[in-house]
Coordinates of C-alpha atoms and ligand atoms in Angstrom, one line a residue:
M1 CA 25.7 -16.5 -1.8
F2 CA 24.3 -15.0 -5.0
P3 CA 20.9 -16.9 -5.0
Y4 CA 20.5 -15.9 -1.5
V5 CA 20.8 -12.3 -2.1
V6 CA 18.4 -12.6 -5.2
L7 CA 16.0 -14.0 -3.3
I8 CA 16.0 -11.5 -0.6
S9 CA 15.8 -8.8 -2.6
S10 CA 13.0 -10.1 -4.7
L11 CA 11.0 -10.7 -1.6
V12 CA 11.8 -7.0 -0.6
A13 CA 10.8 -5.8 -3.8
S14 CA 7.3 -7.7 -3.9
A15 CA 6.5 -7.0 -0.2
A16 CA 7.3 -3.1 -1.1
A17 CA 4.9 -3.3 -4.1
H18 CA 2.0 -4.2 -2.2
A19 CA -0.5 -1.2 -1.5
T20 CA -3.7 -0.2 0.5
F21 CA -6.7 2.0 -0.5
Q22 CA -6.7 4.0 2.7
E23 CA -7.9 7.7 2.3
L24 CA -11.1 9.3 0.6
W25 CA -11.8 12.8 -0.7
I26 CA -15.5 13.8 -0.8
N27 CA -16.0 16.5 -3.8
G28 CA -12.5 17.5 -3.6
V29 CA -12.0 17.7 0.3
D30 CA -9.7 15.6 1.9
H31 CA -11.3 13.1 4.5
G32 CA -8.1 11.2 5.0
G33 CA -8.5 7.7 6.6
S34 CA -11.6 9.0 8.8
C35 CA -14.2 6.5 7.4
V36 CA -12.1 3.6 6.1
R37 CA -11.8 0.2 7.3
L38 CA -8.0 0.1 7.2
P39 CA -6.7 -3.2 6.4
L40 CA -4.3 -4.7 8.8
S41 CA -1.5 -5.1 6.1
N42 CA -0.8 -4.0 2.6
S43 CA -0.6 -7.6 1.5
P44 CA -3.3 -9.1 -1.1
V45 CA -6.1 -11.6 -0.8
T46 CA -5.6 -14.1 -3.4
D47 CA -8.6 -16.8 -2.7
V48 CA -11.5 -15.6 -4.6
T49 CA -13.9 -17.7 -2.5
S50 CA -12.7 -16.1 1.0
D51 CA -14.7 -14.0 3.0
D52 CA -11.7 -11.5 3.1
L53 CA -12.2 -10.8 -0.5
A54 CA -15.2 -8.5 0.8
C55 CA -13.3 -6.1 3.0
N56 CA -9.9 -7.4 3.5
V57 CA -8.5 -9.5 6.3
N58 CA -10.3 -8.7 9.8
A59 CA -10.0 -5.1 8.8
S60 CA -11.6 -3.3 12.0
P61 CA -14.8 -1.0 11.4
S62 CA -13.9 2.6 11.4
P63 CA -14.8 4.9 14.3
G64 CA -16.2 7.3 11.2
T65 CA -18.7 7.1 8.8
C66 CA -18.4 9.7 6.0
T67 CA -21.6 11.4 5.0
V68 CA -22.1 12.2 1.3
N69 CA -24.9 13.1 -1.1
A70 CA -26.0 11.0 -3.9
G71 CA -24.1 12.4 -7.2
D72 CA -21.1 13.3 -5.1
T73 CA -17.5 12.7 -6.6
L74 CA -15.5 10.7 -4.3
T75 CA -11.8 10.0 -4.7
V76 CA -10.5 6.7 -3.3
E77 CA -6.6 6.9 -2.7
M78 CA -4.2 4.2 -2.7
H79 CA -0.8 4.0 -1.5
Q80 CA 1.9 1.2 -0.8
Q81 CA 2.3 2.0 2.8
P82 CA -0.1 3.2 5.3
A83 CA 1.6 5.7 6.8
S84 CA 2.7 7.5 3.5
R85 CA 0.7 9.7 1.0
S86 CA 3.6 10.8 -0.9
C87 CA 3.4 11.3 -4.6
A88 CA 7.0 10.5 -5.1
T89 CA 6.2 6.8 -4.6
Q90 CA 4.4 4.8 -7.1
A91 CA 0.7 4.2 -5.5
I92 CA 1.1 0.4 -6.2
G93 CA 4.7 -0.4 -7.5
G94 CA 6.3 -3.5 -8.6
D95 CA 4.8 -3.9 -11.8
H96 CA 1.6 -4.9 -10.3
Y97 CA -0.8 -3.9 -13.5
G98 CA -4.5 -4.5 -13.3
P99 CA -8.0 -3.1 -13.2
I100 CA -9.6 -1.1 -10.7
N101 CA -13.4 -1.8 -9.3
V102 CA -15.3 0.3 -7.0
Y103 CA -18.6 -1.4 -5.6
M104 CA -21.1 0.0 -3.2
A105 CA -23.5 -2.0 -0.9
K106 CA -26.5 -0.7 0.9
V107 CA -26.5 -1.9 4.5
A108 CA -28.6 -1.4 7.8
N109 CA -25.6 0.3 9.7
A110 CA -22.2 1.1 8.1
S111 CA -20.3 0.6 11.1
T112 CA -21.4 -3.0 11.8
A113 CA -22.1 -4.1 8.5
V114 CA -20.3 -7.2 7.2
G115 CA -19.0 -6.9 3.8
S116 CA -19.1 -10.8 2.9
A117 CA -22.7 -10.7 3.7
A118 CA -23.7 -7.4 1.8
A119 CA -25.2 -7.2 -1.7
W120 CA -22.8 -5.2 -4.0
F121 CA -23.4 -3.1 -7.1
K122 CA -20.1 -1.9 -9.3
I123 CA -20.3 1.8 -9.6
D124 CA -17.2 2.2 -11.5
E125 CA -14.3 0.3 -13.2
M126 CA -11.1 0.7 -15.3
G127 CA -9.4 -2.0 -17.0
L128 CA -7.1 -1.5 -19.9
P129 CA -7.7 2.0 -21.0
S130 CA -5.3 2.1 -24.0
S131 CA -3.6 -0.8 -26.0
N132 CA -1.3 1.7 -27.7
P133 CA 0.6 0.2 -25.8
D134 CA -1.2 -2.1 -23.3
Y135 CA -1.7 0.7 -20.6
W136 CA -3.6 -0.5 -17.2
A137 CA -5.8 1.0 -14.7
T138 CA -2.9 0.7 -12.0
E139 CA -0.7 2.9 -14.2
V140 CA -3.4 5.6 -14.4
L141 CA -3.5 5.4 -10.7
N142 CA 0.0 5.8 -10.4
D143 CA 0.1 8.9 -13.0
N144 CA -2.5 10.2 -10.5
C145 CA -0.9 9.7 -6.9
G146 CA -3.1 6.9 -6.2
H147 CA -6.3 8.9 -6.7
F148 CA -9.3 7.5 -8.5
D149 CA -12.6 9.2 -8.9
V150 CA -16.1 7.8 -8.6
K151 CA -19.5 9.4 -8.7
I152 CA -22.1 8.2 -6.2
P153 CA -25.0 7.3 -8.4
T154 CA -27.7 10.0 -8.2
E155 CA -30.7 7.6 -8.2
I156 CA -29.9 5.3 -5.3
E157 CA -31.7 5.2 -2.1
P158 CA -30.5 7.0 0.9
G159 CA -29.0 5.3 3.8
D160 CA -25.9 3.6 4.9
Y161 CA -23.4 2.0 2.5
L162 CA -20.1 0.4 2.2
L163 CA -18.0 1.4 -0.6
R164 CA -15.5 -1.2 -1.6
A165 CA -12.3 0.0 -3.7
E166 CA -10.3 -2.7 -5.2
V167 CA -7.1 -3.1 -7.4
I168 CA -6.4 -6.5 -9.1
A169 CA -2.6 -7.1 -9.6
L170 CA -2.0 -9.5 -12.6
H171 CA 1.5 -9.6 -12.6
V172 CA 1.7 -13.3 -11.9
A173 CA -2.0 -14.1 -12.8
S174 CA -1.2 -16.7 -15.5
T175 CA -1.4 -19.6 -13.0
V176 CA -4.7 -20.0 -11.1
G177 CA -4.4 -18.2 -7.6
G178 CA -1.8 -15.9 -8.9
A179 CA -4.0 -12.8 -9.3
Q180 CA -3.7 -10.4 -6.1
F181 CA -6.7 -8.5 -4.8
Y182 CA -6.3 -5.2 -3.1
M183 CA -9.6 -3.9 -1.4
S184 CA -10.7 -1.5 1.5
C185 CA -14.1 -0.6 2.5
Y186 CA -15.1 2.7 3.4
Q187 CA -18.1 3.6 5.6
L188 CA -20.7 5.9 4.0
H189 CA -24.1 7.6 4.6
V190 CA -25.6 8.8 1.4
D191 CA -28.1 11.7 1.6
G192 CA -30.5 12.5 -1.0
G193 CA -30.9 10.2 -4.1
G194 CA -34.0 8.5 -5.3
S195 CA -35.3 4.8 -5.1
A196 CA -33.2 3.0 -7.4
T197 CA -32.2 -0.4 -6.3
P198 CA -29.3 -1.7 -8.8
A199 CA -28.9 -5.3 -9.3
T200 CA -26.5 -6.9 -7.0
V201 CA -23.9 -9.7 -6.6
S202 CA -22.1 -11.3 -3.7
I203 CA -18.4 -10.9 -2.7
P204 CA -17.0 -13.4 -2.7
G205 CA -19.1 -15.1 -5.4
T206 CA -18.8 -12.8 -8.3
Y207 CA -15.4 -13.8 -9.1
N208 CA -14.2 -17.0 -10.1
A209 CA -10.4 -17.9 -10.0
E210 CA -10.6 -18.9 -13.7
D211 CA -12.6 -15.6 -15.3
P212 CA -10.5 -14.4 -18.4
G213 CA -9.7 -11.1 -16.4
I214 CA -8.3 -13.1 -13.4
L215 CA -6.4 -16.1 -14.9
I216 CA -4.4 -14.2 -17.7
N217 CA -1.1 -13.7 -19.0
I218 CA -0.6 -9.9 -19.3
Y219 CA 3.0 -10.2 -20.9
T220 CA 1.7 -10.2 -24.6
Q221 CA -0.2 -7.6 -26.4
L222 CA -3.8 -7.7 -25.1
N223 CA -5.8 -5.0 -27.1
T224 CA -9.0 -6.1 -25.2
Y225 CA -9.6 -6.9 -21.4
D226 CA -12.6 -8.4 -19.7
I227 CA -13.0 -6.7 -16.5
P228 CA -14.1 -9.1 -13.8
G229 CA -17.4 -8.7 -12.1
P230 CA -20.8 -7.2 -13.2
T231 CA -20.8 -4.1 -15.6
P232 CA -21.3 -0.9 -13.6
Y233 CA -24.6 0.6 -12.5
N234 CA -25.8 3.0 -15.3
L235 CA -22.5 3.4 -16.6
P236 CA -21.3 2.1 -20.0
S237 CA -18.3 -0.5 -20.1
P238 CA -15.1 1.6 -20.8
T239 CA -13.6 1.1 -24.1
V240 CA -10.1 0.5 -25.0
A241 CA -8.4 3.5 -26.7
T242 CA -6.2 2.8 -29.7
T243 CA -4.3 5.9 -29.1
A244 CA -1.6 6.3 -26.4
W245 CA -3.0 7.0 -22.7
P246 CA -1.7 10.5 -21.5
T247 CA 0.3 10.1 -18.5
T248 CA -0.1 13.3 -17.2
A249 CA -2.1 13.6 -13.9
T250 CA -6.1 14.5 -14.3
W251 CA -6.5 14.8 -10.7
N252 CA -6.4 18.4 -9.2
T253 CA -2.6 18.3 -8.2
A254 CA -3.2 21.4 -6.4
S255 CA -5.4 19.7 -3.7
Q256 CA -2.5 18.4 -1.6
P257 CA -3.4 16.1 1.2
T258 CA -4.1 18.3 4.4
A259 CA -2.0 17.6 7.5
D260 CA -5.4 17.7 9.4
P261 CA -8.0 16.2 7.1
T262 CA -11.6 16.6 7.8
N263 CA -12.8 14.0 10.4
D264 CA -16.0 12.3 10.3
P265 CA -17.8 11.2 13.4
Ligands
LIG1 C1 -24.6 1.5 14.3 O1 -24.0 0.8 14.9 C2 -23.2 1.3 16.0 C3 -22.2 0.4 16.8 O2 -23.2 -0.6 17.2 C4 -24.2 2.2 16.9 O3 -23.2 3.0 18.0 C5 -25.0 3.3 15.9 O4 -25.8 3.8 16.9 C6 -25.6 2.6 14.8 N1 -26.1 3.6 14.1 C7 -27.5 3.4 13.8 C8 -27.8 4.5 12.9 O5 -28.4 2.6 14.2

């Protein structure tokens, strides 16, 4: 009886700890889920060679595409359950520690683009912001009600893009295939900008199951962490602070989700 109970409760705990990037803010305005390709479930992708690694498993195109300007600040928002934006629940629980990556890909049409066929560049990343103690990007996400800010590069060409937000959970990553990838793609149209065409990678393709940031035992003092994938376009790689990371929220907590977010056609 006892082992049975333990098994069931650990299954419930791990299912409840899964999570989804599901909302988007543009310059502090809540656009809810109006341009996300919402994944069918909050379960992770674990095969780095699968086409599902691009935009999750059979996520349908969104009816909406969000129009943004180059240089805008976008906030991607993650929660454990699609129907809940409560800040009382960790964005991603269950000790699912790991980095955050945000990529973009220029596409002909954001509604119809296939993520696994797109050419991606990274626009931001956060791995281990502090080593005193080791403190992960996902903990910063949890301190901030699932909110993570990224800036659309000012120099990129106008047009349609997919934006791909990802958490890699490393709690069982010390065996090959253990790392858990949680990603959603958002449909964007970017106005303004310039003519820059950042160097790109394929997804799947840019990650290897044995990359040092993917096959890793995190239950030891790390001090450094090799964030998987390319370095972000026009941003320095983040440093690891040797002072404790502040656990207070840095997002504007006055900006609560609206009952009726701005909808995007
Ligand atoms: C993008 O594709 C959708 C769906 O096929 C279509 O309705 C829309 O007109 C296309 N947009 C552009 C700018 O071509």
